[in-house]
mmCIF file of C-alpha atoms and ligand atoms in Angstrom:
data_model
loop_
_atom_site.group_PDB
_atom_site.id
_atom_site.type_symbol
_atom_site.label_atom_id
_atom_site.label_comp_id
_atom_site.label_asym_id
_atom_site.label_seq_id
_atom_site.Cartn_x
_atom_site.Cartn_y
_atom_site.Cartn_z
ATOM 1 C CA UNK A 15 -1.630 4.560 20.207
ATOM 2 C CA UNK A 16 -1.674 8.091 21.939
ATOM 3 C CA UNK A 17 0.167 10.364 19.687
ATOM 4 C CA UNK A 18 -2.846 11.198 17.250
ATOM 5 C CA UNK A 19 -2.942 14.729 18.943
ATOM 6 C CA UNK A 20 0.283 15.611 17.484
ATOM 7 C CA UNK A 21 -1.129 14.283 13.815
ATOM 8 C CA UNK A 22 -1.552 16.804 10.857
ATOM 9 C CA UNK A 23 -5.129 16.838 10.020
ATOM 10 C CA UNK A 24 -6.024 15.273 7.115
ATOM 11 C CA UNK A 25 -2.998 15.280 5.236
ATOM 12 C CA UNK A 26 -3.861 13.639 2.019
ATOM 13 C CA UNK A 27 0.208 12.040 1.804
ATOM 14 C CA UNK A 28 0.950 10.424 4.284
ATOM 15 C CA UNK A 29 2.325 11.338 8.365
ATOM 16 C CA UNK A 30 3.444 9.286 10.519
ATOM 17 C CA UNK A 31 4.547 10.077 14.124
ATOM 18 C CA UNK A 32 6.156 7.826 16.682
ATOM 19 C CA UNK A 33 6.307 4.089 14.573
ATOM 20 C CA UNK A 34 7.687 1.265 16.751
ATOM 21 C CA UNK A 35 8.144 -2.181 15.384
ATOM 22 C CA UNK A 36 10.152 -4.641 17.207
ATOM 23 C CA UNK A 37 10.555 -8.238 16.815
ATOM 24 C CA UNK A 38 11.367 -10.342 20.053
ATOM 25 C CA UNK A 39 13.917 -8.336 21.335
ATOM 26 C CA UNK A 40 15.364 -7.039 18.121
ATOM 27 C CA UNK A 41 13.716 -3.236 17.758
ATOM 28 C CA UNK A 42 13.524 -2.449 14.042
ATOM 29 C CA UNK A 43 11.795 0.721 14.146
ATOM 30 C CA UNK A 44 12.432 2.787 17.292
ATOM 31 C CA UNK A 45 9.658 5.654 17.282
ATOM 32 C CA UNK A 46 10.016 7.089 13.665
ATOM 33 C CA UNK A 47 8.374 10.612 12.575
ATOM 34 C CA UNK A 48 7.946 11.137 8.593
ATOM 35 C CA UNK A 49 5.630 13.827 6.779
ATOM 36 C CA UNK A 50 5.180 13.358 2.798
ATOM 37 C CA UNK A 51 3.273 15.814 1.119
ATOM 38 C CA UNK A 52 1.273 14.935 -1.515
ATOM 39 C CA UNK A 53 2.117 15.020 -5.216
ATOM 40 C CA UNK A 54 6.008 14.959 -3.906
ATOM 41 C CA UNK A 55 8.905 12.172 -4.224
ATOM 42 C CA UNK A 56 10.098 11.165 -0.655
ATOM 43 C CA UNK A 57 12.948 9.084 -0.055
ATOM 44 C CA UNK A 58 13.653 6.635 3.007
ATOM 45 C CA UNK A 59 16.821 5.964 2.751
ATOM 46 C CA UNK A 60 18.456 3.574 4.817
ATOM 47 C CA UNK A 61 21.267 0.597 4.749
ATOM 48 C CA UNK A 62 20.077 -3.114 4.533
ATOM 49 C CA UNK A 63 18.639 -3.569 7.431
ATOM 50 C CA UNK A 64 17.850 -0.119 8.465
ATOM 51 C CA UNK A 65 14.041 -1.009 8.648
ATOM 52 C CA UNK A 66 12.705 0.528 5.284
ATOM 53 C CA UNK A 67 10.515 -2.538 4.279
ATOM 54 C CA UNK A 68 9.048 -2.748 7.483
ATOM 55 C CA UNK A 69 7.959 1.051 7.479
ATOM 56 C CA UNK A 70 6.931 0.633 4.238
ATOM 57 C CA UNK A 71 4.788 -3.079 5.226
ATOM 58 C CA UNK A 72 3.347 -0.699 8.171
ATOM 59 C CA UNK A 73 2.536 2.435 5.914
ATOM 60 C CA UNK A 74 0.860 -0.040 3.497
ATOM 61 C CA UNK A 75 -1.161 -2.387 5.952
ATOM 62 C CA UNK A 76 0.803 -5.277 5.736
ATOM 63 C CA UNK A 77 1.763 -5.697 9.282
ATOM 64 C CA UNK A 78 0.965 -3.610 12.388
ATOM 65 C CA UNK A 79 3.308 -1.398 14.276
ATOM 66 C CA UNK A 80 3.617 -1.816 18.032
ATOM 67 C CA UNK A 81 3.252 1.463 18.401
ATOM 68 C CA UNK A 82 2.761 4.986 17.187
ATOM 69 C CA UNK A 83 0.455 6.326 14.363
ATOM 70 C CA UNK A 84 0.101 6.699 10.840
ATOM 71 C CA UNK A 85 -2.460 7.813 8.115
ATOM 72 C CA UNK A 86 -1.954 7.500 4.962
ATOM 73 C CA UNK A 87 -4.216 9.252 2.284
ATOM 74 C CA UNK A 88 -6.077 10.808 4.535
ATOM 75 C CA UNK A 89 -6.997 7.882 6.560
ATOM 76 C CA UNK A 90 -5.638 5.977 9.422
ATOM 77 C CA UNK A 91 -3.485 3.155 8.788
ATOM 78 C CA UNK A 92 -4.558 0.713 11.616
ATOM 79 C CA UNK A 93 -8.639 2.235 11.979
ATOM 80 C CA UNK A 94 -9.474 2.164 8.296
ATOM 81 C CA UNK A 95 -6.672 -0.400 6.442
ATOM 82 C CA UNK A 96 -9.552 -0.781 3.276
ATOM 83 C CA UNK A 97 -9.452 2.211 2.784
ATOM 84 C CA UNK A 98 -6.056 3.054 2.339
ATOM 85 C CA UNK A 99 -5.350 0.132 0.337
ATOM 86 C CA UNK A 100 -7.963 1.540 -1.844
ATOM 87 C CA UNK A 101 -5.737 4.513 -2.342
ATOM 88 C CA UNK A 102 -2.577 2.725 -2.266
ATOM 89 C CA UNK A 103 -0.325 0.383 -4.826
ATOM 90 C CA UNK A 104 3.080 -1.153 -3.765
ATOM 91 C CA UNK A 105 6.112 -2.220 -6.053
ATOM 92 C CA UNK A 106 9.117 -4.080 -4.696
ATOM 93 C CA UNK A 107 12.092 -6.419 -4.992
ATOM 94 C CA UNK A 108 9.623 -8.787 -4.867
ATOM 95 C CA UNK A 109 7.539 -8.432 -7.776
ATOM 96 C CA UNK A 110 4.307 -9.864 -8.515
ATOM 97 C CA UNK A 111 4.904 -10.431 -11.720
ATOM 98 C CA UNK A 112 3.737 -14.161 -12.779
ATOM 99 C CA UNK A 113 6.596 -15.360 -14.953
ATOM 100 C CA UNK A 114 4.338 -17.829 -16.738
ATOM 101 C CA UNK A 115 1.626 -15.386 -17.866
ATOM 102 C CA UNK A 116 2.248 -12.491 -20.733
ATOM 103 C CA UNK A 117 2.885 -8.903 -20.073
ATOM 104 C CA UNK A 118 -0.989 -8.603 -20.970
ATOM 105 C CA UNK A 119 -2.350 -11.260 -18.859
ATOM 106 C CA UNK A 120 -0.360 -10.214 -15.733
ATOM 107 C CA UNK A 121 -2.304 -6.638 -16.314
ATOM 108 C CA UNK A 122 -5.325 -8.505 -17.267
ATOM 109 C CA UNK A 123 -5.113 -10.679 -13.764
ATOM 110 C CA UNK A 124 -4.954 -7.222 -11.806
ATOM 111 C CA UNK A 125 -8.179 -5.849 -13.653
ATOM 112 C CA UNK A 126 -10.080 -9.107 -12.837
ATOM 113 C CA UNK A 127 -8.639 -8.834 -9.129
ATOM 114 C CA UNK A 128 -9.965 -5.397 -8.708
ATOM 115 C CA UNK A 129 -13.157 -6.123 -10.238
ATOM 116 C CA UNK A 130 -12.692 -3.435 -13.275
ATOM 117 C CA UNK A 131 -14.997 -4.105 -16.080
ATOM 118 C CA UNK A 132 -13.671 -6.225 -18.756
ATOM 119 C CA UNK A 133 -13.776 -3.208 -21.692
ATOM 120 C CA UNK A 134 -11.976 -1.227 -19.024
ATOM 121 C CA UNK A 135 -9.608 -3.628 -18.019
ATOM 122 C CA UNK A 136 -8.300 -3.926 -21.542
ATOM 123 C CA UNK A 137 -8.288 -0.230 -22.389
ATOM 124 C CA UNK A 138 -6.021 0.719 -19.692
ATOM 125 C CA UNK A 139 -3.594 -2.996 -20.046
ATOM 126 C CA UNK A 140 -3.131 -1.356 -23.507
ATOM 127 C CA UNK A 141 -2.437 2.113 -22.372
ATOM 128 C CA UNK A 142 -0.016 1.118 -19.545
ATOM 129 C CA UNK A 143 1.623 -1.517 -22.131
ATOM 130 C CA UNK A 144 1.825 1.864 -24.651
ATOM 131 C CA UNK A 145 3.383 4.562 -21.764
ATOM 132 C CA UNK A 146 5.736 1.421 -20.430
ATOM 133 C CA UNK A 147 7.194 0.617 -24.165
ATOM 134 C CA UNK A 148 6.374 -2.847 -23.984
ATOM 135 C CA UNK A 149 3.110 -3.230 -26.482
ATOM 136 C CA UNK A 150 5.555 -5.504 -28.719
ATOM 137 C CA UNK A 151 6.487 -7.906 -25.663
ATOM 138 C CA UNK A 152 2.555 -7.333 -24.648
ATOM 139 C CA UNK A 153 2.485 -11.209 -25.507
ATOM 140 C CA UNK A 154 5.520 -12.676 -24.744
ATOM 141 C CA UNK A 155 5.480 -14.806 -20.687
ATOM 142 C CA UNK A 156 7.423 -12.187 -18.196
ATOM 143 C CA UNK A 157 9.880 -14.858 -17.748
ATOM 144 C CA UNK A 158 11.845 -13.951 -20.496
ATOM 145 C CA UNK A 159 11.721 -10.136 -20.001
ATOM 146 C CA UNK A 160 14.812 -8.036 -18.909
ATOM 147 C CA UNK A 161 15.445 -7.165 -15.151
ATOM 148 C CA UNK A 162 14.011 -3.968 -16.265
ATOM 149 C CA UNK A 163 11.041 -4.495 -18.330
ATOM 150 C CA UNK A 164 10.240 -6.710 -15.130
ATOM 151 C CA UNK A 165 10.309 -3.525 -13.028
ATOM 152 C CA UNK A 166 7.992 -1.183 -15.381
ATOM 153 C CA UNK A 167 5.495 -4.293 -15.576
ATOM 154 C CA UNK A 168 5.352 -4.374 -12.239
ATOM 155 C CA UNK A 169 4.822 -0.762 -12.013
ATOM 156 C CA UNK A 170 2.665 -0.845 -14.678
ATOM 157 C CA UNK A 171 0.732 -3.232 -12.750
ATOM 158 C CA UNK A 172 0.400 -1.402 -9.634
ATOM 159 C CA UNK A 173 -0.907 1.762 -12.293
ATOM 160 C CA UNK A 174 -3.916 -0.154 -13.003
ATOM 161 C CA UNK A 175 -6.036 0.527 -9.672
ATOM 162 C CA UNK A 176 -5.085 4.200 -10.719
ATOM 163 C CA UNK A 177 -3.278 4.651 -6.555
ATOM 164 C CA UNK A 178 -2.891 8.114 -5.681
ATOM 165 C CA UNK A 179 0.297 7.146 -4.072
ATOM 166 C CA UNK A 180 2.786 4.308 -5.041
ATOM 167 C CA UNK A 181 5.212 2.794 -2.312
ATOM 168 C CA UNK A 182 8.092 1.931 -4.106
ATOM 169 C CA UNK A 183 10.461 -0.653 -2.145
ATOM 170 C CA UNK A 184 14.362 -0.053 -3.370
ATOM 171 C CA UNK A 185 12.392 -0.417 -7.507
ATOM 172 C CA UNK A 186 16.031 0.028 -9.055
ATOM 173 C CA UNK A 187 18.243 -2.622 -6.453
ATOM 174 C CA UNK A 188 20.201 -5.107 -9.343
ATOM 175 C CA UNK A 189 18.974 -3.016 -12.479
ATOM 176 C CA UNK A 190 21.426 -1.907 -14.832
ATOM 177 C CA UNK A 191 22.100 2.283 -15.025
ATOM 178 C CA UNK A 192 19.971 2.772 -18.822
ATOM 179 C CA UNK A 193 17.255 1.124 -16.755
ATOM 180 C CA UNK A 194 17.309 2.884 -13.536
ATOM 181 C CA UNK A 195 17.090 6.352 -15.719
ATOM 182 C CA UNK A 196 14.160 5.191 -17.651
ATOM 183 C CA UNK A 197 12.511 4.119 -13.963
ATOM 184 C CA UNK A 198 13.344 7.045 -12.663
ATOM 185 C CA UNK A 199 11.839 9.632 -15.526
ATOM 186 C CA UNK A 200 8.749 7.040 -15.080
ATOM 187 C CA UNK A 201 8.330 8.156 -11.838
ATOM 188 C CA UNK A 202 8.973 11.601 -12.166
ATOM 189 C CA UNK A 203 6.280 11.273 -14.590
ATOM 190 C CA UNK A 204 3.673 9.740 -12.010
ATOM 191 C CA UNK A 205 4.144 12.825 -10.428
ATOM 192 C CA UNK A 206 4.482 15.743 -12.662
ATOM 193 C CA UNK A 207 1.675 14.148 -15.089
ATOM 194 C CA UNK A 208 -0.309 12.241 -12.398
ATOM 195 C CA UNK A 209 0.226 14.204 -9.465
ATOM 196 C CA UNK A 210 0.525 10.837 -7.739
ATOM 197 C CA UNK A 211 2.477 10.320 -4.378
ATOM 198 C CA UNK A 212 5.681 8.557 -3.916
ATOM 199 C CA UNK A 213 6.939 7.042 -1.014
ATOM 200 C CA UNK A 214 10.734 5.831 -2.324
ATOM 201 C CA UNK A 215 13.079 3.149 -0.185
ATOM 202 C CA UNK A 216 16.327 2.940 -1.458
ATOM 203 C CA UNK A 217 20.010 2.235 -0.708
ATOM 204 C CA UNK A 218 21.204 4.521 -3.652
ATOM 205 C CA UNK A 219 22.361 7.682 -2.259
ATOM 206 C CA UNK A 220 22.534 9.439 -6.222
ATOM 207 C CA UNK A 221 18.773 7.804 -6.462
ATOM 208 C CA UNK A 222 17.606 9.878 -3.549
ATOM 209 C CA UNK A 223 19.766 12.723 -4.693
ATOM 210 C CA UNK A 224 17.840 12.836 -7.615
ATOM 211 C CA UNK A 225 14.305 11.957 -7.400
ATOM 212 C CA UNK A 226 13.514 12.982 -4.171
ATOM 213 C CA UNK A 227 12.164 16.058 -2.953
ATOM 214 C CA UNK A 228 12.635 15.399 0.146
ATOM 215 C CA UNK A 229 14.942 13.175 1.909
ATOM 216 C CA UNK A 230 15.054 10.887 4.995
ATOM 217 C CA UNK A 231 17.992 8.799 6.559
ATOM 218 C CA UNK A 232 16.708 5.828 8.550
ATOM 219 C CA UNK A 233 19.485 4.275 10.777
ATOM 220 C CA UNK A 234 19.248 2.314 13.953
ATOM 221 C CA UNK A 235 15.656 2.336 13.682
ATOM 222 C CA UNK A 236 15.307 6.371 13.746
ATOM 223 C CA UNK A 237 15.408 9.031 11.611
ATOM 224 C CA UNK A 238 18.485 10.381 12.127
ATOM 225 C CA UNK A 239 18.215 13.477 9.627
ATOM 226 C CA UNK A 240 15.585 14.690 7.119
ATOM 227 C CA UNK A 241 15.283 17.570 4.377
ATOM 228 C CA UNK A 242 16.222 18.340 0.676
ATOM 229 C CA UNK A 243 19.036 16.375 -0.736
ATOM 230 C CA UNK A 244 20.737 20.151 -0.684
ATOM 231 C CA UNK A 245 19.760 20.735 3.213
ATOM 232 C CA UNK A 246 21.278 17.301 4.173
ATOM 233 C CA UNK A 247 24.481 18.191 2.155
ATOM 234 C CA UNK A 248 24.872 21.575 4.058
ATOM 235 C CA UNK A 249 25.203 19.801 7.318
ATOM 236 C CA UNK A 250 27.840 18.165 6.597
ATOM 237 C CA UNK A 251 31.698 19.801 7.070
ATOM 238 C CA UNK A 252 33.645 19.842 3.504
ATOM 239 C CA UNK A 253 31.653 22.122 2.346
ATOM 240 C CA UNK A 254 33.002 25.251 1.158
ATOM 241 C CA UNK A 255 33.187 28.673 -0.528
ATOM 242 C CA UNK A 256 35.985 29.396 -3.142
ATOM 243 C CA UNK A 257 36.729 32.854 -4.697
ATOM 244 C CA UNK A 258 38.542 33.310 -7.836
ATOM 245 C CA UNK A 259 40.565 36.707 -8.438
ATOM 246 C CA UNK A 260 41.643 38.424 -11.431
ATOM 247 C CA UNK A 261 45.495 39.143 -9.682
ATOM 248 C CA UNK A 262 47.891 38.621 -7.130
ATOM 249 C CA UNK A 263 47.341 42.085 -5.755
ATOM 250 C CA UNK A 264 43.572 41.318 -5.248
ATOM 251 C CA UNK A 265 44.025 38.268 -3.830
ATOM 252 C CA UNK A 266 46.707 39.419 -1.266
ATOM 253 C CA UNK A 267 43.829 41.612 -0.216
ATOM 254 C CA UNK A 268 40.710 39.471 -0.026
ATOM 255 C CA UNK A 269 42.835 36.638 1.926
ATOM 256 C CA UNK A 270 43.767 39.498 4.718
ATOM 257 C CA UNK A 271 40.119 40.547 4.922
ATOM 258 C CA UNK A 272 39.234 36.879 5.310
ATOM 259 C CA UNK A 273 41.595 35.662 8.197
ATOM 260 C CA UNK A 274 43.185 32.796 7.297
ATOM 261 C CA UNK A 275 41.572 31.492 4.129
ATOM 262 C CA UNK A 276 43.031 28.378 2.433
ATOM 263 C CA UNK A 277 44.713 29.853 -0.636
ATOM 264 C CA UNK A 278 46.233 28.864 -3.741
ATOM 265 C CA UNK A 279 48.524 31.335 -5.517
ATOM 266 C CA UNK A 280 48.649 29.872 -8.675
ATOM 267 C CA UNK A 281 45.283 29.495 -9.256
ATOM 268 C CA UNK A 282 44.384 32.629 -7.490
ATOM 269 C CA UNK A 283 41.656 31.307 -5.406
ATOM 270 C CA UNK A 284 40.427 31.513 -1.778
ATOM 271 C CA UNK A 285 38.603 28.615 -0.454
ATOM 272 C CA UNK A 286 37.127 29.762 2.977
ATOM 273 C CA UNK A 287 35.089 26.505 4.664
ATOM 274 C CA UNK A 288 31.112 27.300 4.649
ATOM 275 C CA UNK A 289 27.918 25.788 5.142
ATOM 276 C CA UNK A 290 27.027 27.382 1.844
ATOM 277 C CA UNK A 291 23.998 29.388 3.476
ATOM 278 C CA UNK A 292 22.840 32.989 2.138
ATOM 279 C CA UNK A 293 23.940 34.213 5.638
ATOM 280 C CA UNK A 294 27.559 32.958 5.094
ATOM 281 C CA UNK A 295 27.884 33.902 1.767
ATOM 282 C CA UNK A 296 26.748 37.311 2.405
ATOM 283 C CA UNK A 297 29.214 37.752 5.772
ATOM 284 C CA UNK A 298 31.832 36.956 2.961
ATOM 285 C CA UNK A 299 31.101 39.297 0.527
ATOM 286 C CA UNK A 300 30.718 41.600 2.982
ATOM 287 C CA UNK A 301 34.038 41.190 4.177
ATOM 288 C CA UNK A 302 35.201 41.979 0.790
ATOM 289 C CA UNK A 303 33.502 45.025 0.240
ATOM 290 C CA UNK A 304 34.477 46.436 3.487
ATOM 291 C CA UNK A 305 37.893 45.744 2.196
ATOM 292 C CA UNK A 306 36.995 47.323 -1.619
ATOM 293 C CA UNK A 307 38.053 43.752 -3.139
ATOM 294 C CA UNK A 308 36.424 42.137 -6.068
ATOM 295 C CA UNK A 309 36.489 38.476 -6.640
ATOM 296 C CA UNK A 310 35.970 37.537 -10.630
ATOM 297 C CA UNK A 311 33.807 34.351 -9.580
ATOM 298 C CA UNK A 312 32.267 32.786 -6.744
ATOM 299 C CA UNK A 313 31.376 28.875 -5.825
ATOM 300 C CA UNK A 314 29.602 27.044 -3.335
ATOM 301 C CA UNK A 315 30.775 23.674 -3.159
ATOM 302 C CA UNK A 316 28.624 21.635 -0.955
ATOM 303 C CA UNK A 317 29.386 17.598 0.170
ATOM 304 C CA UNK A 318 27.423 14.889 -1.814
ATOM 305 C CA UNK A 319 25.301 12.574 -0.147
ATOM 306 C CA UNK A 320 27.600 9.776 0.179
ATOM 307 C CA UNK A 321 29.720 12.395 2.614
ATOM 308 C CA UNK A 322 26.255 13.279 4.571
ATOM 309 C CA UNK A 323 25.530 9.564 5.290
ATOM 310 C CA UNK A 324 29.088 8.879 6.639
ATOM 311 C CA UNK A 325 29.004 12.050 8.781
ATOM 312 C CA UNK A 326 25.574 11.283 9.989
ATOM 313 C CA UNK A 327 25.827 7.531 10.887
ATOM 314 C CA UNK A 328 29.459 7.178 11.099
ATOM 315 C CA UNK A 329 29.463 4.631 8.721
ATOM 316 C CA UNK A 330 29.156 4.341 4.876
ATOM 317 C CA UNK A 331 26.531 2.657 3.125
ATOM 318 C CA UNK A 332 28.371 -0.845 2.213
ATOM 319 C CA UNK A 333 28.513 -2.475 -1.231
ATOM 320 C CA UNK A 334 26.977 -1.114 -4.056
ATOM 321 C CA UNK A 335 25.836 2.901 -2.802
ATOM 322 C CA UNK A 336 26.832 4.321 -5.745
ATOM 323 C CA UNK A 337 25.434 3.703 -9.054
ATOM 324 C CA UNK A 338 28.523 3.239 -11.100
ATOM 325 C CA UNK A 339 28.533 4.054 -15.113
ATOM 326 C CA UNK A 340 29.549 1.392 -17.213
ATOM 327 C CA UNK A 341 32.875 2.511 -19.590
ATOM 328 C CA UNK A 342 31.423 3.128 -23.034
HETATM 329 P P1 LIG B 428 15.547 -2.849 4.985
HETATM 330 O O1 LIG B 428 14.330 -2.842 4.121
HETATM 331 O O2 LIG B 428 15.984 -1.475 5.384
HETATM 332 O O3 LIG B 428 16.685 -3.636 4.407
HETATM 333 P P2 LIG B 428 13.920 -4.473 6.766
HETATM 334 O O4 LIG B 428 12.781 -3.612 7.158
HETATM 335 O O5 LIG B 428 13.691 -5.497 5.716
HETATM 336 O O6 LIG B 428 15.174 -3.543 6.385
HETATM 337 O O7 LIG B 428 14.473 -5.230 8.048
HETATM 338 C C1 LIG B 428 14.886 -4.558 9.217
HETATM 339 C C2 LIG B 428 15.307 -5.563 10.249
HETATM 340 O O8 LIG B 428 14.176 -6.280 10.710
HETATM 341 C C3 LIG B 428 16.300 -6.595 9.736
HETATM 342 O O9 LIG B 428 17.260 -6.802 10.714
HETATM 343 C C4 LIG B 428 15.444 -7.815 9.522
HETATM 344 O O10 LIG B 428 16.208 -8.973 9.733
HETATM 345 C C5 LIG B 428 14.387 -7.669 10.591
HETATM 346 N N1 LIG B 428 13.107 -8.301 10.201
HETATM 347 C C6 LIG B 428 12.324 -7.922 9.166
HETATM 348 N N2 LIG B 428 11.220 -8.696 9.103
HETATM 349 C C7 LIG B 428 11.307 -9.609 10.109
HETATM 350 C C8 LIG B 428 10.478 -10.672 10.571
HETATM 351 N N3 LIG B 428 9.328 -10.987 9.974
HETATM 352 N N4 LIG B 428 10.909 -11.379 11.643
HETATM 353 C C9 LIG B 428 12.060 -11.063 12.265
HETATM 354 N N5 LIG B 428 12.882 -10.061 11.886
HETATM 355 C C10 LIG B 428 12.529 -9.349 10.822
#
């Protein structure tokens, strides 16, 4: 443990700086850096495999990392594990939901487990039942609940030690796409309405895409790119600029100022490649006015995420990364 000089003080998210988790000889996490402000989504993202349960078991005090340092709600993981557990609620694949019991007494179990008064366990079972929709199944055994309503129990759960941030472990793997959305404006919710913190794994690339603020590719047991879902797209080649012209005339003119644009006469557009930053899109309309052409429109097509992973780890994410839309 040696790298706490190179900690951010007191960060009340959670930092994390060199991780290193190996077991025998198979490394799983191979000195991993991650920074999530507080009150923001972050997003691990990561193939099966990739090691995002076993930061996530670290981050959360489940197991230990061989090396490196994290602190998590202000505290250090490994020094002060109470603590942050205090702080702390984690949702998963594998859910704690107790099939047998109700909706209610599965809340009502996690009250009497973290010693909350009786009157105040049942005030906030009845709240969470109320902001989760499921007051009418409140007394119906979780076994016979939907993949989904499974998933916001669990949640709901997790909401009644009140954690200022929530690690949730791939929460929409196997659930159908009306369920994912309501998850996902849930936790949007947590964190607009709560302020809470939310530490994301998924395989999804659109779920990253859009909940997270910021974004973090885990492969081969290292980080292998972080930033918005918009800064990860820019590094990517495909992306580019296209102009549209009013005539042939101007667009004879624009594609000699530009070199050798792709063009397409029928449309009347120029497609020049770009990363889509304010510096290239200004050295192009620059180019234009030297020249005294006007384009009618201008667009900035960037890459999707799906084109970011393959460029960054040479491979795409295998079976199911993109959440496909059942035909209505
Ligand atoms: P992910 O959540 O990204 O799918 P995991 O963190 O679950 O990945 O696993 C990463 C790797 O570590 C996998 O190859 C897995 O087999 C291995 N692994 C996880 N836990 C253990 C363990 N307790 N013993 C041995 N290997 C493990």
């Amino acid at each position: 443990m040696t790298a706490t000089s190179t900690m951010t003080a007191q960060t009340k998210g959670i930092s994390a700086v060199g991780l290193r988790k190996a077991y025998g000889e198979k490394v799983v996490l191979d000195g991993v850096d991650l920074e999530v402000p507080e009150a923001t989504i972050f997003s691990l993202l990561g193939p099966n495999g990739a090691g995002k349960t076993t930061t996530v078991q670290i981050l959360s005090t489940l197991i230990a990392a061989d090396g490196g340092q994290a602190q998590v709600a202000g505290h250090v993981v490994d020094r002060n594990p109470d603590a942050v557990r205090a702080e702390i609620g984690v949702t998963g694949q594998f859910a704690a939901v107790d099939g047998l019991l109700t909706a209610e007494e599965n809340m009502l179990l996690i009250s009497d487990l973290l010693h909350l008064p009786r009157q105040e366990g049942r005030r906030r079972t009845a709240e969470l039942l109320e902001r989760f929709e499921l007051t009418k199944a409140a007394n119906k055994p979780a076994s016979t609940f939907s993949g989904g309503m499974r998933r916001k129990l669990d949640l709901a759960m997790t909401l009644v030690g009140k954690p200022s941030i929530i690690f949730l472990d791939e929460p929409t793997t196997g659930l159908d796409p009306r369920s994912r959305r309501n998850l996902w404006q849930i936790t949007r919710d947590l964190v607009t309405d709560d302020g809470t913190t939310i530490f994301l794994t998924t395989q999804y690339l659109e779920e990253a895409d859009v909940l997270a603020d910021r974004i973090a590719v885990l492969d081969g047991g290292k980080i292998v790119a972080e930033g918005t879902a918009d800064e990860l797209k820019r590094r990517v080649p495909g992306g580019h600029i296209r102009l549209q012209f009013t005539d042939a005339h101007r667009l004879d003119a624009a594609a000699r100022a530009l070199g050798q644009p792709m063009r397409d006469d029928e449309a009347l557009t120029l497609q020049i490649p770009s990363d889509g930053s304010i510096p290239a899109l200004r050295a192009v309309l620059d180019r234009l006015e030297d020249a005294a052409v006007e384009a009618e429109a201008l667009t900035v097509h960037t890459p999707d995420l799906d084109d970011v992973f393959l460029a960054l780890t040479g491979s795409s994410i295998p079976g199911q990364a993109r959440v496909t839309e059942p035909a209505r």
